[in-house]
Structure formats: C-alpha cells, structure tokens
Coordinates of C-alpha atoms and ligand atoms in Angstrom, one line a residue:
M5 CA -40.5 12.9 17.6
T6 CA -39.9 16.5 18.7
P7 CA -40.0 18.9 15.8
T8 CA -37.2 21.5 16.1
T9 CA -36.4 24.8 14.6
P10 CA -32.9 24.1 13.4
D11 CA -30.6 26.8 12.1
A12 CA -31.8 27.2 8.5
T13 CA -28.4 28.7 7.6
A14 CA -26.4 25.7 8.5
W15 CA -24.3 25.0 5.5
W16 CA -25.2 21.4 5.1
R17 CA -28.8 22.1 4.7
H18 CA -28.2 23.5 1.2
A19 CA -24.8 22.5 0.3
V20 CA -23.5 20.8 -2.9
I21 CA -20.9 18.3 -1.8
Y22 CA -18.6 16.6 -4.3
E23 CA -17.5 13.1 -3.5
V24 CA -13.8 12.4 -4.2
Y25 CA -12.5 8.8 -4.2
P26 CA -9.0 9.9 -3.8
W27 CA -7.4 6.9 -5.3
S28 CA -8.9 7.7 -8.7
F29 CA -9.2 11.5 -8.7
V30 CA -5.7 12.9 -9.6
D31 CA -2.3 11.3 -9.3
G32 CA 0.3 13.9 -8.3
D33 CA 3.4 11.7 -7.9
G34 CA 3.1 9.4 -11.0
D35 CA 2.7 6.1 -9.4
G36 CA -0.7 5.5 -11.1
V37 CA -2.7 5.9 -8.0
G38 CA -4.5 9.1 -7.1
D39 CA -3.2 11.1 -4.0
L40 CA -3.8 14.2 -1.9
A41 CA -1.1 16.3 -3.6
G42 CA -2.9 15.6 -6.9
A43 CA -6.3 16.4 -5.4
I44 CA -4.9 19.8 -4.2
T45 CA -4.1 20.7 -7.8
R46 CA -7.8 20.3 -8.8
L47 CA -9.5 22.2 -6.0
D48 CA -9.9 25.1 -8.3
D49 CA -11.9 22.9 -10.6
L50 CA -14.3 21.8 -7.7
A51 CA -14.8 25.4 -6.7
G52 CA -15.2 26.5 -10.2
L53 CA -17.8 23.7 -10.8
G54 CA -19.8 25.2 -7.9
A55 CA -19.2 22.7 -5.1
D56 CA -19.5 23.9 -1.5
A57 CA -17.8 21.0 0.1
V58 CA -15.7 17.9 -0.7
W59 CA -16.2 14.5 0.9
F60 CA -13.1 12.3 0.7
T61 CA -13.6 8.6 0.9
P62 CA -11.1 7.1 3.6
W63 CA -7.6 8.3 3.5
F64 CA -6.2 6.2 6.4
P65 CA -3.5 3.7 6.2
S66 CA -5.2 0.5 4.9
P67 CA -4.1 -2.9 3.6
W68 CA -6.7 -2.0 1.0
V69 CA -8.8 -5.1 0.9
D70 CA -12.0 -2.9 0.5
G71 CA -11.0 0.3 -1.1
G72 CA -9.7 2.0 2.1
Y73 CA -12.6 0.9 4.1
D74 CA -10.3 -1.4 6.0
V75 CA -8.5 0.9 8.3
S76 CA -5.3 0.0 10.1
D77 CA -4.5 3.3 11.7
Y78 CA -7.3 6.0 12.4
E79 CA -4.9 8.9 12.9
N80 CA -2.8 8.9 9.9
V81 CA -2.8 9.0 6.1
D82 CA -2.0 6.1 3.8
P83 CA 1.5 6.6 2.4
R84 CA 0.2 6.1 -1.1
L85 CA -2.1 9.1 -0.7
G86 CA 0.5 11.3 1.1
T87 CA 1.2 12.5 4.6
L88 CA -0.5 14.3 7.4
D89 CA 1.2 17.4 6.1
D90 CA -0.4 17.0 2.7
L91 CA -3.7 16.5 4.4
D92 CA -3.3 19.8 6.5
R93 CA -2.3 21.6 3.2
L94 CA -5.4 20.1 1.5
V95 CA -7.7 21.4 4.3
R96 CA -6.0 24.8 4.3
E97 CA -6.2 25.1 0.5
A98 CA -9.8 23.9 0.4
H99 CA -10.8 26.4 3.0
Q100 CA -9.0 29.2 1.1
R101 CA -11.3 28.4 -1.9
G102 CA -14.5 28.3 0.3
L103 CA -14.7 24.6 0.2
R104 CA -15.4 22.6 3.3
V105 CA -13.9 19.2 3.9
V106 CA -15.8 16.2 5.0
M107 CA -14.0 12.9 5.9
D108 CA -15.2 9.3 5.9
M109 CA -15.0 7.5 9.3
V110 CA -15.2 3.7 9.1
A111 CA -16.2 2.9 12.6
N112 CA -18.2 -0.3 12.3
H113 CA -15.0 -2.3 11.6
T114 CA -11.2 -2.0 11.5
S115 CA -8.8 -3.8 9.3
D116 CA -7.6 -7.1 10.5
Q117 CA -4.2 -5.5 10.5
H118 CA -5.3 -2.9 13.0
P119 CA -3.1 -3.2 16.2
W120 CA -6.4 -3.8 18.2
F121 CA -7.3 -6.8 16.2
Q122 CA -3.8 -8.2 16.1
A123 CA -3.7 -7.8 19.9
A124 CA -7.1 -9.6 20.1
L125 CA -5.9 -12.6 18.0
S126 CA -2.9 -13.1 20.3
A127 CA -5.0 -12.7 23.5
P128 CA -7.0 -15.5 25.0
P129 CA -10.8 -15.9 24.7
G130 CA -12.6 -13.7 27.3
S131 CA -9.7 -11.2 27.3
P132 CA -10.4 -7.4 27.1
E133 CA -8.5 -7.3 23.8
R134 CA -11.0 -9.7 22.3
S135 CA -13.9 -7.7 23.9
R136 CA -13.2 -4.9 21.4
Y137 CA -14.5 -7.3 18.7
F138 CA -17.1 -10.1 18.6
F139 CA -15.2 -13.3 19.3
R140 CA -17.4 -16.3 20.0
D141 CA -17.1 -20.1 20.2
G142 CA -18.6 -21.9 17.3
R143 CA -21.7 -24.0 17.4
G144 CA -21.9 -27.7 17.1
P145 CA -20.0 -30.4 19.1
D146 CA -16.5 -29.3 17.9
G147 CA -17.4 -25.6 17.4
S148 CA -17.0 -26.0 13.7
E149 CA -20.3 -24.2 12.8
P150 CA -20.5 -20.3 12.8
P151 CA -21.9 -18.8 16.0
N152 CA -25.2 -17.7 14.3
N153 CA -26.6 -17.4 10.8
W154 CA -25.8 -13.8 10.0
I155 CA -24.5 -13.1 6.5
C156 CA -21.8 -10.9 5.2
G157 CA -22.4 -7.9 3.0
F158 CA -20.1 -9.2 0.4
G159 CA -21.4 -12.7 0.2
G160 CA -21.1 -15.8 2.6
S161 CA -21.2 -16.1 6.3
A162 CA -20.4 -13.2 8.5
W163 CA -18.1 -15.3 10.7
R164 CA -14.5 -16.5 10.2
R165 CA -12.7 -19.0 12.5
T166 CA -9.4 -18.2 13.9
T167 CA -6.5 -20.5 14.6
D168 CA -5.1 -20.7 18.0
P169 CA -1.3 -20.3 18.4
D170 CA -0.8 -24.1 18.7
G171 CA -2.4 -24.5 15.3
S172 CA -5.8 -25.8 16.5
P173 CA -9.0 -24.2 15.4
G174 CA -10.1 -21.4 17.7
Q175 CA -12.9 -18.9 18.3
W176 CA -14.8 -17.2 15.5
Y177 CA -15.1 -13.5 14.9
L178 CA -17.8 -11.4 13.3
H179 CA -17.3 -9.5 10.0
T180 CA -20.3 -7.7 8.4
F181 CA -18.1 -7.0 5.4
S182 CA -14.8 -8.8 4.4
P183 CA -13.2 -11.2 6.7
E184 CA -10.4 -8.7 6.8
Q185 CA -12.8 -6.1 8.2
P186 CA -13.7 -7.4 11.7
D187 CA -16.6 -5.6 13.5
L188 CA -15.9 -3.5 16.4
N189 CA -18.0 -4.0 19.6
W190 CA -19.4 -0.5 20.4
G191 CA -20.6 -1.9 23.7
E192 CA -17.0 -1.9 24.9
P193 CA -16.2 1.6 26.2
S194 CA -12.5 1.6 25.0
V195 CA -13.9 1.3 21.4
A196 CA -16.0 4.5 21.6
E197 CA -13.1 6.2 23.4
G198 CA -10.6 5.3 20.8
V199 CA -12.6 6.0 17.7
L200 CA -14.1 9.2 19.1
G201 CA -10.7 10.2 20.0
A202 CA -9.7 9.9 16.4
V203 CA -12.7 11.9 15.2
D204 CA -11.8 14.5 17.7
F205 CA -8.2 14.4 16.2
W206 CA -9.4 15.2 12.7
F207 CA -11.9 17.8 13.8
R208 CA -9.1 19.6 15.5
R209 CA -7.2 19.5 12.3
G210 CA -10.0 21.5 10.8
I211 CA -12.1 18.8 9.2
D212 CA -15.6 20.3 8.8
G213 CA -17.7 17.1 8.9
V214 CA -17.7 13.4 8.9
R215 CA -19.6 10.7 7.0
V216 CA -20.4 7.7 9.3
D217 CA -19.9 4.6 7.2
A218 CA -22.3 1.7 7.5
A219 CA -24.0 3.3 10.6
P220 CA -26.9 0.8 10.9
A221 CA -24.3 -2.0 11.4
M222 CA -22.7 -0.4 14.4
W223 CA -24.8 -2.0 17.1
K224 CA -25.7 -5.7 17.5
V225 CA -28.5 -7.1 19.7
D226 CA -27.2 -8.7 23.0
G227 CA -26.7 -12.4 22.7
L228 CA -26.2 -12.1 18.9
P229 CA -29.4 -14.2 18.1
D230 CA -30.0 -15.7 14.7
A231 CA -31.6 -13.5 12.2
T232 CA -35.0 -14.4 10.9
Y233 CA -34.2 -13.9 7.2
D234 CA -33.2 -16.7 4.9
P235 CA -29.4 -16.4 4.6
E236 CA -29.6 -17.7 1.1
E237 CA -31.5 -14.6 0.0
G238 CA -28.4 -12.4 0.5
F239 CA -27.7 -9.2 2.1
N240 CA -30.7 -6.9 2.1
S241 CA -30.4 -4.1 4.6
R242 CA -33.2 -2.2 2.9
S243 CA -35.8 -4.7 3.8
W244 CA -34.5 -5.7 7.2
V245 CA -36.6 -4.5 10.1
D246 CA -35.6 -5.7 13.5
S247 CA -32.5 -7.5 12.3
P248 CA -30.2 -8.2 15.2
H249 CA -27.2 -7.0 13.4
W250 CA -28.7 -4.0 11.4
D251 CA -30.5 -0.9 12.5
A252 CA -30.7 -2.0 16.1
D253 CA -31.6 0.6 18.5
G254 CA -28.2 0.9 20.2
I255 CA -27.0 2.8 17.2
H256 CA -28.8 5.9 18.4
G257 CA -26.8 6.1 21.7
I258 CA -23.5 5.9 19.6
L259 CA -24.7 8.7 17.3
R260 CA -25.6 10.9 20.2
A261 CA -22.1 10.7 21.4
W262 CA -20.7 11.6 17.9
R263 CA -23.0 14.6 17.9
H264 CA -22.1 15.7 21.3
L265 CA -18.4 15.8 20.1
A266 CA -19.4 17.5 16.8
D267 CA -21.3 20.2 18.7
S268 CA -18.4 20.8 21.1
F269 CA -16.5 22.5 18.1
T270 CA -16.9 26.1 16.9
P271 CA -18.3 26.0 14.3
P272 CA -20.0 22.8 15.0
R273 CA -18.9 19.9 12.7
M274 CA -21.5 18.1 10.4
I275 CA -22.4 14.5 10.5
V276 CA -23.9 12.6 7.5
V277 CA -24.8 9.1 7.9
E278 CA -24.7 6.2 5.4
S279 CA -27.8 4.4 6.7
V280 CA -29.5 2.1 4.3
V281 CA -32.6 1.1 6.3
S282 CA -36.2 -0.2 5.7
S283 CA -38.2 3.0 5.7
P284 CA -38.0 6.8 5.8
D285 CA -39.2 6.8 9.3
R286 CA -36.5 4.5 10.5
L287 CA -34.0 6.8 8.7
A288 CA -35.4 9.8 10.3
A289 CA -34.6 8.3 13.8
Y290 CA -31.0 8.7 12.8
L291 CA -31.6 12.4 12.2
R292 CA -33.1 13.4 15.5
P293 CA -32.0 16.7 16.9
D294 CA -29.1 15.2 19.0
E295 CA -28.0 12.7 16.3
A296 CA -26.8 13.1 12.8
H297 CA -27.6 16.1 10.6
T298 CA -28.4 14.4 7.4
A299 CA -28.3 11.1 5.6
F300 CA -27.8 9.9 1.9
N301 CA -31.1 9.0 0.5
F302 CA -30.9 5.7 -1.1
D303 CA -34.6 5.3 -2.0
F304 CA -34.1 8.2 -4.4
L305 CA -30.9 6.7 -5.7
Y306 CA -32.4 3.3 -6.3
A307 CA -35.7 4.7 -7.8
G308 CA -34.6 4.1 -11.4
W309 CA -36.1 6.1 -14.1
D310 CA -39.6 5.8 -12.9
A311 CA -41.8 8.8 -12.0
D312 CA -43.9 7.0 -9.3
R313 CA -40.9 5.6 -7.5
L314 CA -39.1 8.9 -7.7
R315 CA -42.2 10.7 -6.5
S316 CA -42.7 8.4 -3.5
A317 CA -39.0 8.5 -2.5
I318 CA -39.2 12.3 -2.3
A319 CA -42.7 12.5 -1.0
E320 CA -41.9 10.1 1.9
A321 CA -38.5 11.6 2.6
I322 CA -39.6 15.2 3.0
P323 CA -42.1 14.9 5.9
A324 CA -40.0 12.3 7.6
H325 CA -37.0 14.7 7.7
A326 CA -39.2 17.7 8.6
S327 CA -40.5 15.7 11.5
V328 CA -37.1 15.9 13.1
G329 CA -36.0 19.2 11.7
A330 CA -33.4 17.6 9.4
T331 CA -32.7 17.8 5.7
P332 CA -32.1 15.0 3.1
T333 CA -29.0 14.4 1.1
W334 CA -29.8 13.4 -2.5
A335 CA -27.3 11.5 -4.5
L336 CA -27.3 9.8 -8.0
G337 CA -24.1 7.8 -7.5
S338 CA -21.2 7.0 -5.4
H339 CA -18.1 4.8 -5.4
D340 CA -20.5 1.9 -4.6
E341 CA -23.0 2.3 -7.3
T342 CA -23.1 1.6 -11.1
R343 CA -22.6 4.9 -12.8
V344 CA -25.9 6.8 -13.3
V345 CA -25.4 7.0 -17.1
T346 CA -25.2 3.3 -17.4
R347 CA -28.0 2.6 -14.8
L348 CA -30.5 4.8 -16.5
G349 CA -29.4 3.6 -20.0
R350 CA -30.6 0.1 -19.3
G351 CA -33.9 -1.2 -20.8
D352 CA -35.0 -1.7 -17.2
T353 CA -33.6 0.9 -15.0
Q354 CA -34.6 -1.0 -11.8
A355 CA -33.4 -4.5 -12.6
G356 CA -31.0 -4.8 -9.8
N357 CA -27.7 -3.2 -8.9
L358 CA -25.0 -4.3 -11.5
A359 CA -22.3 -4.0 -8.8
F360 CA -23.9 -6.1 -6.1
D361 CA -26.6 -8.2 -7.6
H362 CA -26.1 -11.2 -9.7
V363 CA -27.6 -9.8 -12.8
E364 CA -26.7 -9.5 -16.4
P365 CA -26.1 -5.9 -17.6
G366 CA -28.7 -6.3 -20.4
S367 CA -28.8 -3.9 -23.4
L368 CA -27.2 -0.4 -22.6
D369 CA -28.0 2.7 -24.5
R370 CA -25.5 5.2 -23.6
E371 CA -27.1 8.0 -25.4
R372 CA -30.4 7.4 -23.6
G373 CA -28.5 7.0 -20.3
S374 CA -26.8 10.4 -20.8
R375 CA -30.0 12.1 -21.6
R376 CA -31.6 10.7 -18.5
A377 CA -28.6 11.3 -16.3
R378 CA -28.8 15.0 -17.2
A379 CA -32.5 15.0 -16.6
A380 CA -32.0 13.2 -13.1
A381 CA -29.3 15.8 -12.2
L382 CA -31.9 18.5 -12.6
I383 CA -34.3 16.6 -10.4
Q384 CA -31.7 16.0 -7.7
L385 CA -30.2 19.5 -7.8
G386 CA -33.7 21.1 -7.7
L387 CA -34.6 19.4 -4.4
P388 CA -34.3 21.0 -1.0
G389 CA -31.4 19.6 1.1
M390 CA -27.8 18.7 0.4
A391 CA -26.9 17.4 -3.2
C392 CA -23.9 14.9 -3.4
I393 CA -22.2 14.6 -6.8
Y394 CA -19.9 11.6 -7.3
Q395 CA -16.6 12.4 -9.1
G396 CA -17.1 11.9 -12.9
D397 CA -20.9 12.1 -12.9
E398 CA -20.4 15.8 -13.8
L399 CA -18.5 14.5 -16.9
G400 CA -21.2 11.9 -17.8
L401 CA -18.8 9.1 -17.4
P402 CA -20.4 5.6 -18.0
E403 CA -19.7 2.5 -16.0
V404 CA -16.6 0.7 -17.5
M405 CA -18.0 -2.6 -18.4
D406 CA -15.1 -4.3 -20.0
L407 CA -12.5 -4.3 -17.0
P408 CA -10.3 -7.5 -17.0
P409 CA -10.8 -9.9 -14.1
E410 CA -7.7 -8.6 -12.2
A411 CA -9.2 -5.1 -12.3
L412 CA -12.6 -6.4 -11.0
A413 CA -10.9 -8.4 -8.4
T414 CA -9.8 -5.1 -6.6
D415 CA -13.3 -5.3 -5.1
P416 CA -14.2 -8.0 -2.6
V417 CA -17.8 -8.0 -3.9
Y418 CA -16.4 -9.6 -7.1
T419 CA -14.0 -12.1 -5.5
R420 CA -16.3 -13.2 -2.6
T421 CA -19.2 -13.9 -5.0
G422 CA -16.9 -15.8 -7.2
G423 CA -17.3 -13.1 -10.0
A424 CA -21.2 -13.6 -10.0
A425 CA -21.5 -9.9 -9.0
R426 CA -19.3 -7.5 -11.0
G427 CA -18.5 -5.3 -8.0
R428 CA -17.7 -1.7 -7.9
A429 CA -14.4 -1.2 -10.0
G430 CA -16.3 0.0 -13.0
C431 CA -17.4 3.2 -11.3
R432 CA -13.9 3.7 -9.7
V433 CA -11.8 4.0 -12.9
P434 CA -9.5 7.1 -12.7
L435 CA -10.9 10.3 -14.1
P436 CA -10.0 11.7 -17.5
W437 CA -8.8 15.2 -17.2
A438 CA -7.1 15.9 -20.6
G439 CA -5.7 14.4 -23.7
Q440 CA -6.9 11.7 -26.1
Q441 CA -5.4 8.6 -24.5
P442 CA -4.8 6.9 -21.2
P443 CA -4.0 8.2 -18.5
Y444 CA -5.8 11.3 -19.9
G445 CA -3.9 13.6 -17.5
F446 CA -4.7 11.5 -14.5
S447 CA -1.1 10.7 -13.9
P448 CA 2.0 12.6 -14.9
N449 CA 4.6 11.1 -17.1
D450 CA 2.1 8.8 -18.7
A451 CA 2.1 6.4 -15.8
Q452 CA -0.6 3.7 -16.3
P453 CA -3.5 4.1 -13.8
W454 CA -4.3 1.4 -11.3
L455 CA -7.5 0.6 -13.1
P456 CA -7.4 0.7 -16.9
Q457 CA -9.2 3.6 -18.5
P458 CA -11.2 2.9 -21.8
A459 CA -9.7 4.0 -25.1
D460 CA -12.7 6.2 -25.9
W461 CA -12.7 8.5 -22.9
G462 CA -10.9 11.5 -24.6
G463 CA -14.2 13.2 -25.3
Y464 CA -15.2 12.9 -21.6
A465 CA -12.1 14.6 -20.4
V466 CA -12.4 17.8 -18.5
A467 CA -10.3 19.7 -20.9
A468 CA -12.4 18.5 -23.8
Q469 CA -15.7 19.5 -22.2
R470 CA -14.5 22.9 -20.7
G471 CA -16.0 25.7 -22.6
D472 CA -18.2 23.5 -24.7
D473 CA -21.8 24.7 -23.9
G474 CA -23.3 21.4 -25.0
S475 CA -21.1 19.3 -22.6
F476 CA -22.1 17.6 -19.4
L477 CA -19.5 19.6 -17.5
E478 CA -20.8 23.0 -18.6
F479 CA -24.5 21.9 -18.1
Y480 CA -23.6 20.9 -14.4
R481 CA -21.7 24.2 -14.0
R482 CA -24.7 26.2 -15.2
A483 CA -27.1 24.2 -13.0
L484 CA -25.0 24.6 -9.9
A485 CA -24.6 28.4 -10.5
L486 CA -28.4 28.7 -10.8
R487 CA -28.9 26.7 -7.8
R488 CA -26.4 28.8 -5.8
R489 CA -28.1 32.0 -7.0
L490 CA -31.8 31.0 -6.5
G491 CA -31.5 28.4 -3.8
T492 CA -34.0 25.4 -3.5
G493 CA -35.6 26.7 -0.4
D494 CA -36.4 24.8 2.8
L495 CA -38.5 21.7 3.1
A496 CA -41.5 23.8 4.1
D497 CA -41.3 25.5 0.7
F498 CA -41.6 22.3 -1.2
G499 CA -44.8 21.6 -3.0
W500 CA -46.1 19.1 -5.7
V501 CA -47.3 20.5 -9.0
T502 CA -48.4 16.9 -10.3
T503 CA -49.0 14.0 -8.0
D504 CA -49.3 11.2 -10.5
G505 CA -48.5 10.3 -14.2
P506 CA -45.2 10.3 -16.0
V507 CA -44.5 14.1 -15.4
L508 CA -42.7 14.8 -12.1
A509 CA -43.2 18.4 -11.3
F510 CA -42.6 20.3 -8.0
D511 CA -41.9 23.7 -6.6
S512 CA -38.8 24.1 -4.6
G513 CA -37.7 27.6 -3.4
R514 CA -37.7 29.8 -6.5
L515 CA -37.7 26.9 -8.9
R516 CA -40.3 24.9 -10.5
V517 CA -38.9 21.6 -11.7
V518 CA -40.7 19.7 -14.4
A519 CA -39.4 16.3 -15.6
N520 CA -40.8 14.2 -18.3
L521 CA -40.3 10.4 -17.6
G522 CA -42.9 9.4 -20.1
I523 CA -42.9 8.6 -23.8
G524 CA -44.7 11.6 -25.4
I525 CA -43.8 15.3 -25.6
E526 CA -45.5 17.4 -22.7
L527 CA -46.6 20.9 -23.1
L528 CA -44.9 23.6 -21.1
D529 CA -46.6 26.7 -20.0
P530 CA -45.7 29.2 -22.9
D531 CA -45.4 32.1 -20.4
A532 CA -43.0 30.3 -18.1
T533 CA -39.3 31.4 -18.2
V534 CA -37.0 28.4 -18.7
L535 CA -33.9 28.7 -16.5
I536 CA -32.2 25.6 -17.8
A537 CA -33.2 22.5 -19.6
S538 CA -31.4 19.1 -19.7
G539 CA -31.9 18.8 -23.4
E540 CA -33.5 20.4 -26.4
L541 CA -37.0 21.8 -26.1
P542 CA -38.4 21.5 -29.7
G543 CA -41.2 23.8 -30.2
G544 CA -41.4 24.7 -26.6
G545 CA -42.5 21.2 -25.6
L546 CA -40.8 18.9 -23.0
P547 CA -39.6 15.7 -24.8
P548 CA -39.2 12.4 -22.9
D549 CA -36.2 12.0 -20.7
T550 CA -35.9 15.7 -20.2
T551 CA -36.1 18.1 -17.1
V552 CA -36.5 21.9 -17.1
W553 CA -36.2 24.5 -14.3
L554 CA -38.8 27.2 -14.7
S555 CA -38.7 30.4 -12.7
R556 CA -41.5 31.1 -10.2
Ligands
NOJ21 C1 -19.9 1.4 2.6 C2 -18.9 2.0 1.8 O1 -19.3 3.1 1.1 C3 -18.3 0.9 1.0 O2 -17.5 1.3 0.0 C4 -17.7 -0.2 1.9 O3 -17.3 -1.3 1.2 C5 -18.7 -0.5 3.0 N1 -19.3 0.5 3.6 C6 -17.9 -1.2 4.2 O4 -17.1 -0.3 4.8

C-alpha cells in the first residue's frame, strides 16, 4: 500500500459528527414522525453541543420496510420528512451554523417499489431491466430451490422467488437484506450511472459528504458461487473472508468511481463507508488514497467494556489507517446498535448484540451502564480521527426494553427472526426534548410519537439536563469543547502509556487519556492537571469505570 501525505486539515480527519435518525429526532408538523422542518429547529442545539457535521440516515422516499434503507427514488425526499425545499433549507441553515451535512446513500439495494425493480419484474428473464439486479433460475428439477446458499442479513435465505405474469413460479432475485430490498448489480453500467448521477445530484445541492451503506455487499463474485460458511450459523460479516457476496474485490473499483466524483467538487466531498469486514487490513483497503476517506470502526464499537479488546481495536486500527493515509471514525452507537448505556450496563458487555443476536438481555444495571458510557465517551472522543455521536447518546438514553410487539415489528430483524432477535426499535425511540411526559417536546400538540417513549424519560430531556453541570449533556458539551480547543492530534502523535492491564492509557495530541476498566482504584499522577473526568475522583484516585483527560 502506498503511504500518502494527505491534507491534515481536511475536516473529516478531526470532526465530531452527530448522527440524526430523522424519523425520531424532532417532529415539526405534529404527525408523530420526525421531519426535516423539525430538525432545522434543533440545529442550534447541535452546533451548541459542539458538533462539526451532521449525518442524516436516509431521507429518500421509501416504503419504509427497513427504516428508510429501502429507497424508491434516489432524487427526492420522503413526503413524511418534507420536501426538497426543506432539504435545501436544512443544508443552508446547517452551513450558516458551521455544520456540514452528510447524507446516507443506500446503493447496494433499492426498494422493491423502485421503478427499476418494478420494470425488472415485468420484463422477461435475460432482459436489460433484469440485469440491473440479480435474477437467476432456481436450482433443482423445477427450479424450486434458491440459486445458491447465501443468507440474508435479517435471517433466512437471501433469495426470493418471483411469480410470472401468468401466475406460474418464475426466477429468483437476490436480497442481502429484506426481500423488499433487492440487490443492485454494480457490474451493470446503467446502475453505476444512475446511482452516481444521484450522488452528483445531492453534491450539487451542497451536501458535504456521503455515507456508503453496506459497502462490502456491493460486489458479488462472478457466477454467484455457494458460500463456504454454514448458512445455519447466521449472518456474520465480521468473520467472513473471501465470501462471494461480501467484501469481494470488485467493491474497490466502485469506490474509486465514487471518490472520483467526490474529488471533482470544490471543496471535495467526503466519503465514509460502513464496512464491517474481517480485519483492520481489509478495512484499510477501502481507505486507499483513491477510495473512501474514512470508515466506522466496528471493532471498537463491539469491544464491550474490556481493556484488552478496546486496546487491540485501537492498536490495530491506527497503523492500518496510517498505512493508507486515512483516519478512523470511532462510534459508540448508531441506529443499528443497542444503546451504549444498556450494552455497557450488562453483566457481560460482550454477550452478543441485543438487536441482532438471539440473546436474552440478562441483568441490566443502568447506573453502571451510565457510568461506563461516560467513561467510554472520553475514550472515544480522546482518539485521533472522526468521532460519531448517535442522537440521544449525549443524553445518556438507555435502550427501550419494553416496547410492545407492534413497535418491535417496525424492524425486519424482529419480524424475519420471528421475534427471536429484538431488532433495533429500542434505540430508535423519539428523543425527549422537554417536559415530564410523552411526547417530551418531540411533537407539537402532544401528538403521540410513532414509537412509544417510556414514562420515566422526563429526566433525560434536553431541557432537564441543560445547565445542570452533573448531567450527561453538559458533560458531553464540556468534553467536545475541550476536544475542539486542544485537538486529539494526528495518528502519528498517538502513543500508548500502558500496554496491558485494566487501565487503558494513551497520549493523543495534547491529551493524556486514562481509563480504569478494572475493579480497584488506580493512582493518578498528583502533579497532572485533570481537564475533565467522567465521574468523581475521590482522593485524587481514578475509580473503576471512570476516564480522565489529563493535560500533557
Ligand atoms: C446498514 C444500515 O445502517 C441499516 O440500518 C440497514 O438496515 C442496512 N444497512 C441495510 O441497508
């Protein structure tokens, strides 16, 4: 790999990016669903928090089988969220506040309602319309077996059989996610032309960057051979190497075309990839100088509250990124992950993902989870690279664990596993802004939000936390202000202070970050200046589940 000297001042190398799931952020028009007009009213809050950029999950028209990740029109806004005019206003108003806007581009698949897929369904096998997707004859004498053994990310086979116009069973099509999300064939030039045309459309509207959804799924090995994994084991992109439908080499040619487009703008647009792959080196391949700029780091996110695992996630990521001149993006949560307070409040912080895995929640200790979530935030925000904050994590929101089945059923992970996996609704509950009862200022006129909010969320509301020095929100604001003032340096400035044991300690720019993941109090250098601590420091010691930033 060619080491490069990238522009160290590029904004994404140091930015704090705030993830907005627009359906649950703020409801401006009182229908119980968040929207762009609502989001505009809270841009001051995001700028005031200390964010540099905002990433919006998909805003496109969508039948909403998968939270907007099933797109039926790449060049418009879903009417429930607003209009293109609202979007233009959002970008303008964000820019006026110094916030950059990053959009989500779902390009591995469309909705089954997209005109391309509808045309493919009514066109014959072998037609150009069908070549935009993966239509294949089934196996077995009557074609009743799926074309191969690939599995779907949300459970079950990755193939669905179609019905021909005369009612007889027809070809099958590939869907890495829900059957309503058919995979696009990026080997077909009109797909690249159409999707990149849409990316260009948004960049011209002033969008500053793009998140590439499910990037490793975007290329499939020719001939679509069977995978070698055991389909019964379930979707596991983190351990798949050489899977014929994940992280196949062809993805890199696609990313180069995206980068070429991004670089043709002034200023250049940013590309962040969602690439859950088997190793830091495989991830670095997505970040070569002519591919994406950065990627979410899932090893860090999934490390749990374990010093060794966190240390190795960081220790492996830094040289891998440095080798290609890129910087990491560190996150503790997203609209796909169990809320960090709940994850870290479990007895076993690594016992599977509550959203996707078929695991029992086990005992939850919200107080311990909150303590660790703050401590984890100071580790995350102290690292060099971009930091991504998922909406509500700055409020310390826990996962909502008592949603009724109809609320859980808004996520195909829940429905396709027959309820064996909880799915992601619990981290997508609309934010509390003010007041003591639902909708906590999320909707005007006391409209009921699309997912029910818990009765005890009054104390988490922004208005309740604002100005309270002990609150999560004010803690985040202080940490972000310090980070902006002092910086976390470049990857080359990073160094370990401890390399084993329960204390994670590193130097990053002008900060020394010391986190205690053990069970005893650790001594701190009495001469060190504490810039911020995630909890109390009794007698100057560092208690368990606590992180400090010291000045260097
Ligand atoms: C990743 C997105 O973050 C997730 O929400 C979505 O379900 C899948 N990709 C499929 O688009």
